[in-house]
Amino acid sequence: MSSVFAIARYTIIEQIRNRLYQIILFFGGAILASSLLLGALAPGHKVRVIFDLGLVMLELFGLATAVFGAVSLVTQEIESKTIYLLLTRPLRRPAYILGRFLGLVAAVSITMVAMAILHVLVMVSDRMWFQVFTADWSFWTVYPLLVFMSMGKMLITAAVALFFSLFATSSVSALVFTGFFWVAGHFGPELSFMINKTVQGPLRTVLHAAAAVFPNFQYFNFRDMYAIPGFPGYEFIGWAVLYALAYAGALLTVSMILFSRKEF
Amino acid sequence: MSEAILTITGLTKVYKRSHLGRTLVSRGVNDLNVSVRRGEVFGLLGLNGSGKTTTIKLILGLLFPTTGDIKVLDHSVPHPEAQKKIGYLPEVPYFYRNLTPVEVLHLYGSLSKMDPQFLKKRIDEVLIMVRMDQVKKKPMREFSKGMLQRIGLAQAILHDPDLLILDEPVTGLDPLGIRQTRQLIQDLNSRGKTIFFSSHSISELERLAHRVGILVDGKLVKLLDQSEWKEKSGRLEELFIETLEASGAAGSIR
Amino acid sequence: MMNRSIPLVRKSHLAFLIIFVSLVILAQWRIESRFRWPFPALSELEVSENYAGDLGALFLGAHRVAADIAYIQLLQYYGMGEDERKVGRPTLVTPWGHHISDDEAGVYPRLKEKAVRLLRLDPYFNAAILEAAGALAFNQVRIDESLELLREAIQRDPSFYRYHLYVAAILYRSKGNDAELIKTLEEAMNYNDCPPLLQNILGNLLKKTGRYEESARVFIHIIQTGAREADRNTARQKLVEILQEHPDLQRLYPQ
């Protein structure tokens, strides 16, 4: 485990010092601040608009950082040959993959937390901010949960990007595949709906199974669902978290298998 | 010099490539058998593409053999116990541009399971040894090739390995850099370290190696002892050319 | 030649993979069986000039943001009376005596369409939908459109009792369809947080339409569950009136 943490540590440092990472963080912050303008167009619901838009921006920028980071996480090391001096150490290859992934996730989480703090400051600047929330949740309970659920989405997407990067021919193609999975992952309920409407019998089961290969990102859009009366919050979150960890875990395991067989 | 620290038995590496529907087969290493004794300096000599780097990568576990066995200190490669005892310097060391020498060495030392307290001290020691202590907190993107080579040496010896594997250690260095590297190798060997290095530079092999293996098309065709070239300067080069001519490889330019 | 040394897939990796995949299947099955997806299907979205944008937002999993933008656009539309106002339209007076001046009597033919768009993007943006329904009913005097909007809103979010309240208010005030009003209020009473005011309206209507037993049951419910003394007293009064006219119903409330 110490090797995993050593790898994770340098990954965090490397990511944070990366110019692309800093640019994404800067633009994310700028756009978050500009959500104030949109909020002004919705009198009476200004804070709701800032709240909703800010969460989406936070998620999108976190995801951009995760995907760009994950796609080049290993490929860049292979291309630059910095990986040689790592793999010739007493470091198991699965530990390398796990360490790189955890480091990336940590670095991106730092981004998201930084943007979340900015977002909260933007909202708190309006004295009526607390009115956004329902009787079921307090702001200080629901906000961290919503950011946490976005991190679940980021975790899965980063695992998908890492997986594709290990066998795609280039970083660009890995990005494209990941983007496709990202879109398909939000299509989950619609896909189920269409399958149920158009197909019967065993084929329906087969298609549902095939559709289940794509991650269902709607499970993590808790920001759309927390205010729905009677929506079972913690139970839903629990299962969604398990889903995220297991899905990412499965992809990481396959990535470890692929990487263990790679020659340099 | 006694026990074998590195034993290579029947090592073969076959590459298969598909091209326009045909499968092209080539052998990077062909039935290599060699044993390196503890405390010796072993040189691997050959033309470009003869299999020197492939052999090194196989020893380090970066490539997987098609057949054969490699043992380092009785552990089949790759094995964490073996890797703890190996220090590797690639032909062109690549480092993380945004990290400093201290950070990079700290990473490698952690991965080599060095004690954290000892590691801190050791980092300072090796940076002094390679004369890079003045720039230890600068990011690597600002370093010249020679400086990177020195950091490469630093990371190779950081964990005090028993076996040092150096791939073309003097390539691209200026004469002063070559001399300093040679002195460092001699110093390490005098402290009981085993050195296994590949080189085009016959003069360096002449000066440093106890034994030299000549590779032609992935096969070890000749194993020479120091006594065969020590008495006459330039004798190793003659032996090398003779070996190439005998195996029919002398005419090929790569 | 067999390659002996490329590591085969380790048993531990395979075991982990099987465990993870099993957990994914378990979690997914649990979520799908336990939770109903609360938003309308894509096929139900209002097709308008904003369709592509709406789809894009939904693909990003941003129902609320899509609805927020739809709300802003609705406000912009409703606020842009100059383009749609018919000049010279006479002053209106609503059935409940509210005078609407020229400034408020813009046409806004697509107001309901835009409200439905918002509703289908986020059926739980209740406040915005109520605003739109109120604008349609009380400002535009477009009772039918307002009721259609509210009916769909109730269908999509039956627990939000204030929709029923608005419907009740609109129908009650416009001397409208008592049968529909009763049906709606009975629906509202299925929810625990249905306010006594709404229950009271239902009780009165049932009495008015001759359904005395059902009316009595409603007032008894208020007496037994009403949180405020005033509500319970009002219900008691109404119940007493009914029981005086129909003593056979005493069995429902022996006290």
PDB file of C-alpha atoms in Angstrom, chain B residues 22-201:
ATOM      1  CA  ARG B  22       1.491 -11.202 -43.333  1.00  0.00           C
ATOM      2  CA  THR B  23       3.047 -12.025 -40.006  1.00  0.00           C
ATOM      3  CA  LEU B  24       6.655 -10.905 -39.698  1.00  0.00           C
ATOM      4  CA  VAL B  25       8.756 -12.684 -37.105  1.00  0.00           C
ATOM      5  CA  SER B  26      12.002 -11.332 -35.713  1.00  0.00           C
ATOM      6  CA  ARG B  27      14.147 -12.322 -32.785  1.00  0.00           C
ATOM      7  CA  GLY B  28      15.290  -9.579 -30.466  1.00  0.00           C
ATOM      8  CA  VAL B  29      17.265 -12.053 -28.377  1.00  0.00           C
ATOM      9  CA  ASN B  30      18.151 -15.563 -29.466  1.00  0.00           C
ATOM     10  CA  ASP B  31      18.994 -18.301 -26.980  1.00  0.00           C
ATOM     11  CA  LEU B  32      21.115 -16.095 -24.744  1.00  0.00           C
ATOM     12  CA  ASN B  33      23.065 -17.735 -21.990  1.00  0.00           C
ATOM     13  CA  VAL B  34      25.215 -15.654 -19.695  1.00  0.00           C
ATOM     14  CA  SER B  35      26.066 -15.454 -16.039  1.00  0.00           C
ATOM     15  CA  VAL B  36      27.344 -12.329 -14.278  1.00  0.00           C
ATOM     16  CA  ARG B  37      29.357 -12.804 -11.129  1.00  0.00           C
ATOM     17  CA  ARG B  38      28.936 -10.696  -8.032  1.00  0.00           C
ATOM     18  CA  GLY B  39      31.380  -7.798  -7.957  1.00  0.00           C
ATOM     19  CA  GLU B  40      32.328  -7.841 -11.615  1.00  0.00           C
ATOM     20  CA  VAL B  41      31.812  -5.286 -14.337  1.00  0.00           C
ATOM     21  CA  PHE B  42      30.192  -6.987 -17.309  1.00  0.00           C
ATOM     22  CA  GLY B  43      29.933  -5.193 -20.622  1.00  0.00           C
ATOM     23  CA  LEU B  44      27.547  -5.979 -23.445  1.00  0.00           C
ATOM     24  CA  LEU B  45      28.845  -4.959 -26.834  1.00  0.00           C
ATOM     25  CA  GLY B  46      27.102  -5.078 -30.178  1.00  0.00           C
ATOM     26  CA  LEU B  47      25.981  -3.121 -33.190  1.00  0.00           C
ATOM     27  CA  ASN B  48      22.741  -1.135 -33.184  1.00  0.00           C
ATOM     28  CA  GLY B  49      19.830  -3.554 -33.116  1.00  0.00           C
ATOM     29  CA  SER B  50      21.888  -6.441 -31.847  1.00  0.00           C
ATOM     30  CA  GLY B  51      19.667  -6.917 -28.810  1.00  0.00           C
ATOM     31  CA  LYS B  52      21.487  -5.059 -26.037  1.00  0.00           C
ATOM     32  CA  THR B  53      18.561  -2.911 -24.930  1.00  0.00           C
ATOM     33  CA  THR B  54      16.158  -5.826 -25.429  1.00  0.00           C
ATOM     34  CA  THR B  55      18.293  -7.959 -23.110  1.00  0.00           C
ATOM     35  CA  ILE B  56      18.317  -5.217 -20.503  1.00  0.00           C
ATOM     36  CA  LYS B  57      14.569  -4.712 -20.748  1.00  0.00           C
ATOM     37  CA  LEU B  58      14.042  -8.452 -20.329  1.00  0.00           C
ATOM     38  CA  ILE B  59      16.185  -8.455 -17.203  1.00  0.00           C
ATOM     39  CA  LEU B  60      14.175  -5.550 -15.809  1.00  0.00           C
ATOM     40  CA  GLY B  61      10.775  -7.033 -16.580  1.00  0.00           C
ATOM     41  CA  LEU B  62       9.796  -4.368 -19.092  1.00  0.00           C
ATOM     42  CA  LEU B  63       9.577  -7.103 -21.719  1.00  0.00           C
ATOM     43  CA  PHE B  64       8.498 -10.702 -21.258  1.00  0.00           C
ATOM     44  CA  PRO B  65      10.666 -13.519 -22.633  1.00  0.00           C
ATOM     45  CA  THR B  66       9.273 -15.884 -25.202  1.00  0.00           C
ATOM     46  CA  THR B  67      11.324 -18.699 -23.682  1.00  0.00           C
ATOM     47  CA  GLY B  68      14.132 -18.885 -21.172  1.00  0.00           C
ATOM     48  CA  ASP B  69      14.763 -17.816 -17.649  1.00  0.00           C
ATOM     49  CA  ILE B  70      16.348 -14.849 -15.928  1.00  0.00           C
ATOM     50  CA  LYS B  71      17.344 -14.975 -12.306  1.00  0.00           C
ATOM     51  CA  VAL B  72      18.621 -12.145 -10.169  1.00  0.00           C
ATOM     52  CA  LEU B  73      19.848 -13.314  -6.769  1.00  0.00           C
ATOM     53  CA  ASP B  74      17.935 -16.578  -7.194  1.00  0.00           C
ATOM     54  CA  HIS B  75      14.645 -14.782  -7.881  1.00  0.00           C
ATOM     55  CA  SER B  76      13.015 -15.147 -11.266  1.00  0.00           C
ATOM     56  CA  VAL B  77      12.531 -11.817 -12.869  1.00  0.00           C
ATOM     57  CA  PRO B  78      10.425  -9.785 -12.349  1.00  0.00           C
ATOM     58  CA  HIS B  79      10.280 -10.178  -8.608  1.00  0.00           C
ATOM     59  CA  PRO B  80      10.059  -7.389  -6.019  1.00  0.00           C
ATOM     60  CA  GLU B  81      12.962  -8.863  -4.030  1.00  0.00           C
ATOM     61  CA  ALA B  82      15.130  -8.864  -7.129  1.00  0.00           C
ATOM     62  CA  GLN B  83      14.008  -5.387  -8.162  1.00  0.00           C
ATOM     63  CA  LYS B  84      15.018  -3.998  -4.778  1.00  0.00           C
ATOM     64  CA  LYS B  85      18.567  -4.991  -5.542  1.00  0.00           C
ATOM     65  CA  ILE B  86      18.702  -3.578  -9.054  1.00  0.00           C
ATOM     66  CA  GLY B  87      19.488  -0.027 -10.032  1.00  0.00           C
ATOM     67  CA  TYR B  88      18.747   0.951 -13.627  1.00  0.00           C
ATOM     68  CA  LEU B  89      19.944   3.825 -15.748  1.00  0.00           C
ATOM     69  CA  PRO B  90      18.239   3.971 -19.155  1.00  0.00           C
ATOM     70  CA  GLU B  91      20.019   5.271 -22.239  1.00  0.00           C
ATOM     71  CA  VAL B  92      18.082   8.515 -21.991  1.00  0.00           C
ATOM     72  CA  PRO B  93      16.553   9.014 -18.588  1.00  0.00           C
ATOM     73  CA  TYR B  94      13.139  10.688 -18.660  1.00  0.00           C
ATOM     74  CA  PHE B  95      11.709  12.408 -15.637  1.00  0.00           C
ATOM     75  CA  TYR B  96       8.590  14.326 -14.695  1.00  0.00           C
ATOM     76  CA  ARG B  97       9.082  17.823 -15.965  1.00  0.00           C
ATOM     77  CA  ASN B  98       7.148  19.461 -13.175  1.00  0.00           C
ATOM     78  CA  LEU B  99       8.889  17.677 -10.313  1.00  0.00           C
ATOM     79  CA  THR B 100      12.196  18.578  -8.671  1.00  0.00           C
ATOM     80  CA  PRO B 101      15.127  16.159  -8.170  1.00  0.00           C
ATOM     81  CA  VAL B 102      14.287  15.870  -4.492  1.00  0.00           C
ATOM     82  CA  GLU B 103      10.675  14.994  -5.246  1.00  0.00           C
ATOM     83  CA  VAL B 104      11.606  12.496  -7.938  1.00  0.00           C
ATOM     84  CA  LEU B 105      14.202  10.787  -5.769  1.00  0.00           C
ATOM     85  CA  HIS B 106      11.783  10.737  -2.875  1.00  0.00           C
ATOM     86  CA  LEU B 107       9.285   8.946  -5.088  1.00  0.00           C
ATOM     87  CA  TYR B 108      11.778   6.371  -6.285  1.00  0.00           C
ATOM     88  CA  GLY B 109      13.129   5.836  -2.801  1.00  0.00           C
ATOM     89  CA  SER B 110       9.620   5.249  -1.459  1.00  0.00           C
ATOM     90  CA  LEU B 111       8.940   2.749  -4.193  1.00  0.00           C
ATOM     91  CA  SER B 112      12.170   0.968  -3.293  1.00  0.00           C
ATOM     92  CA  LYS B 113      10.817   0.648   0.245  1.00  0.00           C
ATOM     93  CA  MET B 114      13.553   2.764   1.779  1.00  0.00           C
ATOM     94  CA  ASP B 115      13.127   3.937   5.346  1.00  0.00           C
ATOM     95  CA  PRO B 116      11.785   7.530   5.218  1.00  0.00           C
ATOM     96  CA  GLN B 117      14.358   8.955   7.644  1.00  0.00           C
ATOM     97  CA  PHE B 118      17.239   7.264   5.890  1.00  0.00           C
ATOM     98  CA  LEU B 119      15.823   8.244   2.496  1.00  0.00           C
ATOM     99  CA  LYS B 120      16.004  11.942   3.265  1.00  0.00           C
ATOM    100  CA  LYS B 121      19.674  11.685   4.168  1.00  0.00           C
ATOM    101  CA  ARG B 122      20.453   9.421   1.256  1.00  0.00           C
ATOM    102  CA  ILE B 123      18.875  11.837  -1.253  1.00  0.00           C
ATOM    103  CA  ASP B 124      21.239  14.558  -0.145  1.00  0.00           C
ATOM    104  CA  GLU B 125      24.180  12.125  -0.303  1.00  0.00           C
ATOM    105  CA  VAL B 126      23.568  10.954  -3.847  1.00  0.00           C
ATOM    106  CA  LEU B 127      22.861  14.443  -5.118  1.00  0.00           C
ATOM    107  CA  ILE B 128      26.249  15.492  -3.790  1.00  0.00           C
ATOM    108  CA  MET B 129      27.836  12.431  -5.379  1.00  0.00           C
ATOM    109  CA  VAL B 130      26.477  13.353  -8.801  1.00  0.00           C
ATOM    110  CA  ARG B 131      27.115  17.062  -8.209  1.00  0.00           C
ATOM    111  CA  MET B 132      23.456  18.093  -8.458  1.00  0.00           C
ATOM    112  CA  ASP B 133      22.905  19.318  -4.915  1.00  0.00           C
ATOM    113  CA  GLN B 134      22.843  22.973  -5.966  1.00  0.00           C
ATOM    114  CA  VAL B 135      19.795  22.503  -8.173  1.00  0.00           C
ATOM    115  CA  LYS B 136      17.899  19.969  -6.128  1.00  0.00           C
ATOM    116  CA  LYS B 137      14.772  22.114  -5.808  1.00  0.00           C
ATOM    117  CA  LYS B 138      14.511  23.228  -9.420  1.00  0.00           C
ATOM    118  CA  PRO B 139      11.926  21.618 -11.723  1.00  0.00           C
ATOM    119  CA  MET B 140      13.430  19.101 -14.114  1.00  0.00           C
ATOM    120  CA  ARG B 141      12.131  20.894 -17.184  1.00  0.00           C
ATOM    121  CA  GLU B 142      14.970  23.382 -16.718  1.00  0.00           C
ATOM    122  CA  PHE B 143      17.725  20.738 -16.853  1.00  0.00           C
ATOM    123  CA  SER B 144      20.152  19.980 -19.674  1.00  0.00           C
ATOM    124  CA  LYS B 145      20.756  16.480 -21.008  1.00  0.00           C
ATOM    125  CA  GLY B 146      23.895  16.075 -18.920  1.00  0.00           C
ATOM    126  CA  MET B 147      22.079  17.146 -15.788  1.00  0.00           C
ATOM    127  CA  LEU B 148      19.293  14.679 -16.458  1.00  0.00           C
ATOM    128  CA  GLN B 149      21.868  11.956 -16.950  1.00  0.00           C
ATOM    129  CA  ARG B 150      23.319  12.740 -13.539  1.00  0.00           C
ATOM    130  CA  ILE B 151      19.920  12.611 -11.899  1.00  0.00           C
ATOM    131  CA  GLY B 152      19.496   9.297 -13.705  1.00  0.00           C
ATOM    132  CA  LEU B 153      22.624   8.013 -12.033  1.00  0.00           C
ATOM    133  CA  ALA B 154      21.437   9.369  -8.706  1.00  0.00           C
ATOM    134  CA  GLN B 155      18.169   7.444  -8.868  1.00  0.00           C
ATOM    135  CA  ALA B 156      20.030   4.297  -9.970  1.00  0.00           C
ATOM    136  CA  ILE B 157      22.248   4.266  -6.889  1.00  0.00           C
ATOM    137  CA  LEU B 158      19.783   5.807  -4.442  1.00  0.00           C
ATOM    138  CA  HIS B 159      18.683   2.567  -2.835  1.00  0.00           C
ATOM    139  CA  ASP B 160      22.230   1.153  -2.758  1.00  0.00           C
ATOM    140  CA  PRO B 161      21.525  -1.714  -5.151  1.00  0.00           C
ATOM    141  CA  ASP B 162      23.780  -4.744  -5.513  1.00  0.00           C
ATOM    142  CA  LEU B 163      23.399  -4.838  -9.289  1.00  0.00           C
ATOM    143  CA  LEU B 164      23.558  -1.765 -11.483  1.00  0.00           C
ATOM    144  CA  ILE B 165      22.238  -2.060 -15.012  1.00  0.00           C
ATOM    145  CA  LEU B 166      23.354   0.799 -17.216  1.00  0.00           C
ATOM    146  CA  ASP B 167      22.157   1.169 -20.786  1.00  0.00           C
ATOM    147  CA  GLU B 168      24.687   3.213 -22.755  1.00  0.00           C
ATOM    148  CA  PRO B 169      25.720   5.274 -19.728  1.00  0.00           C
ATOM    149  CA  VAL B 170      28.091   7.618 -21.569  1.00  0.00           C
ATOM    150  CA  THR B 171      26.066   8.239 -24.747  1.00  0.00           C
ATOM    151  CA  GLY B 172      25.588  11.917 -25.368  1.00  0.00           C
ATOM    152  CA  LEU B 173      27.907  13.059 -22.583  1.00  0.00           C
ATOM    153  CA  ASP B 174      30.767  15.473 -23.040  1.00  0.00           C
ATOM    154  CA  PRO B 175      34.320  14.256 -22.239  1.00  0.00           C
ATOM    155  CA  LEU B 176      34.143  15.574 -18.700  1.00  0.00           C
ATOM    156  CA  GLY B 177      30.802  13.890 -18.174  1.00  0.00           C
ATOM    157  CA  ILE B 178      32.201  10.643 -19.549  1.00  0.00           C
ATOM    158  CA  ARG B 179      35.146  10.797 -17.180  1.00  0.00           C
ATOM    159  CA  GLN B 180      32.964  11.539 -14.191  1.00  0.00           C
ATOM    160  CA  THR B 181      30.629   8.672 -15.050  1.00  0.00           C
ATOM    161  CA  ARG B 182      33.545   6.315 -15.478  1.00  0.00           C
ATOM    162  CA  GLN B 183      34.963   7.321 -12.115  1.00  0.00           C
ATOM    163  CA  LEU B 184      31.609   6.795 -10.461  1.00  0.00           C
ATOM    164  CA  ILE B 185      31.283   3.316 -11.977  1.00  0.00           C
ATOM    165  CA  GLN B 186      34.769   2.405 -10.821  1.00  0.00           C
ATOM    166  CA  ASP B 187      34.042   3.747  -7.390  1.00  0.00           C
ATOM    167  CA  LEU B 188      30.827   1.786  -7.100  1.00  0.00           C
ATOM    168  CA  ASN B 189      32.545  -1.377  -8.293  1.00  0.00           C
ATOM    169  CA  SER B 190      35.292  -0.909  -5.767  1.00  0.00           C
ATOM    170  CA  ARG B 191      32.590  -0.916  -3.118  1.00  0.00           C
ATOM    171  CA  GLY B 192      31.441  -4.344  -4.265  1.00  0.00           C
ATOM    172  CA  LYS B 193      28.671  -3.357  -6.677  1.00  0.00           C
ATOM    173  CA  THR B 194      28.123  -5.476  -9.743  1.00  0.00           C
ATOM    174  CA  ILE B 195      27.839  -3.484 -12.940  1.00  0.00           C
ATOM    175  CA  PHE B 196      26.113  -4.752 -16.080  1.00  0.00           C
ATOM    176  CA  PHE B 197      26.250  -2.219 -18.867  1.00  0.00           C
ATOM    177  CA  SER B 198      25.799  -2.002 -22.571  1.00  0.00           C
ATOM    178  CA  SER B 199      27.801   0.363 -24.678  1.00  0.00           C
ATOM    179  CA  HIS B 200      28.926   1.315 -28.152  1.00  0.00           C
ATOM    180  CA  SER B 201      31.983   2.890 -26.631  1.00  0.00           C
TER     181      SER B 201
END
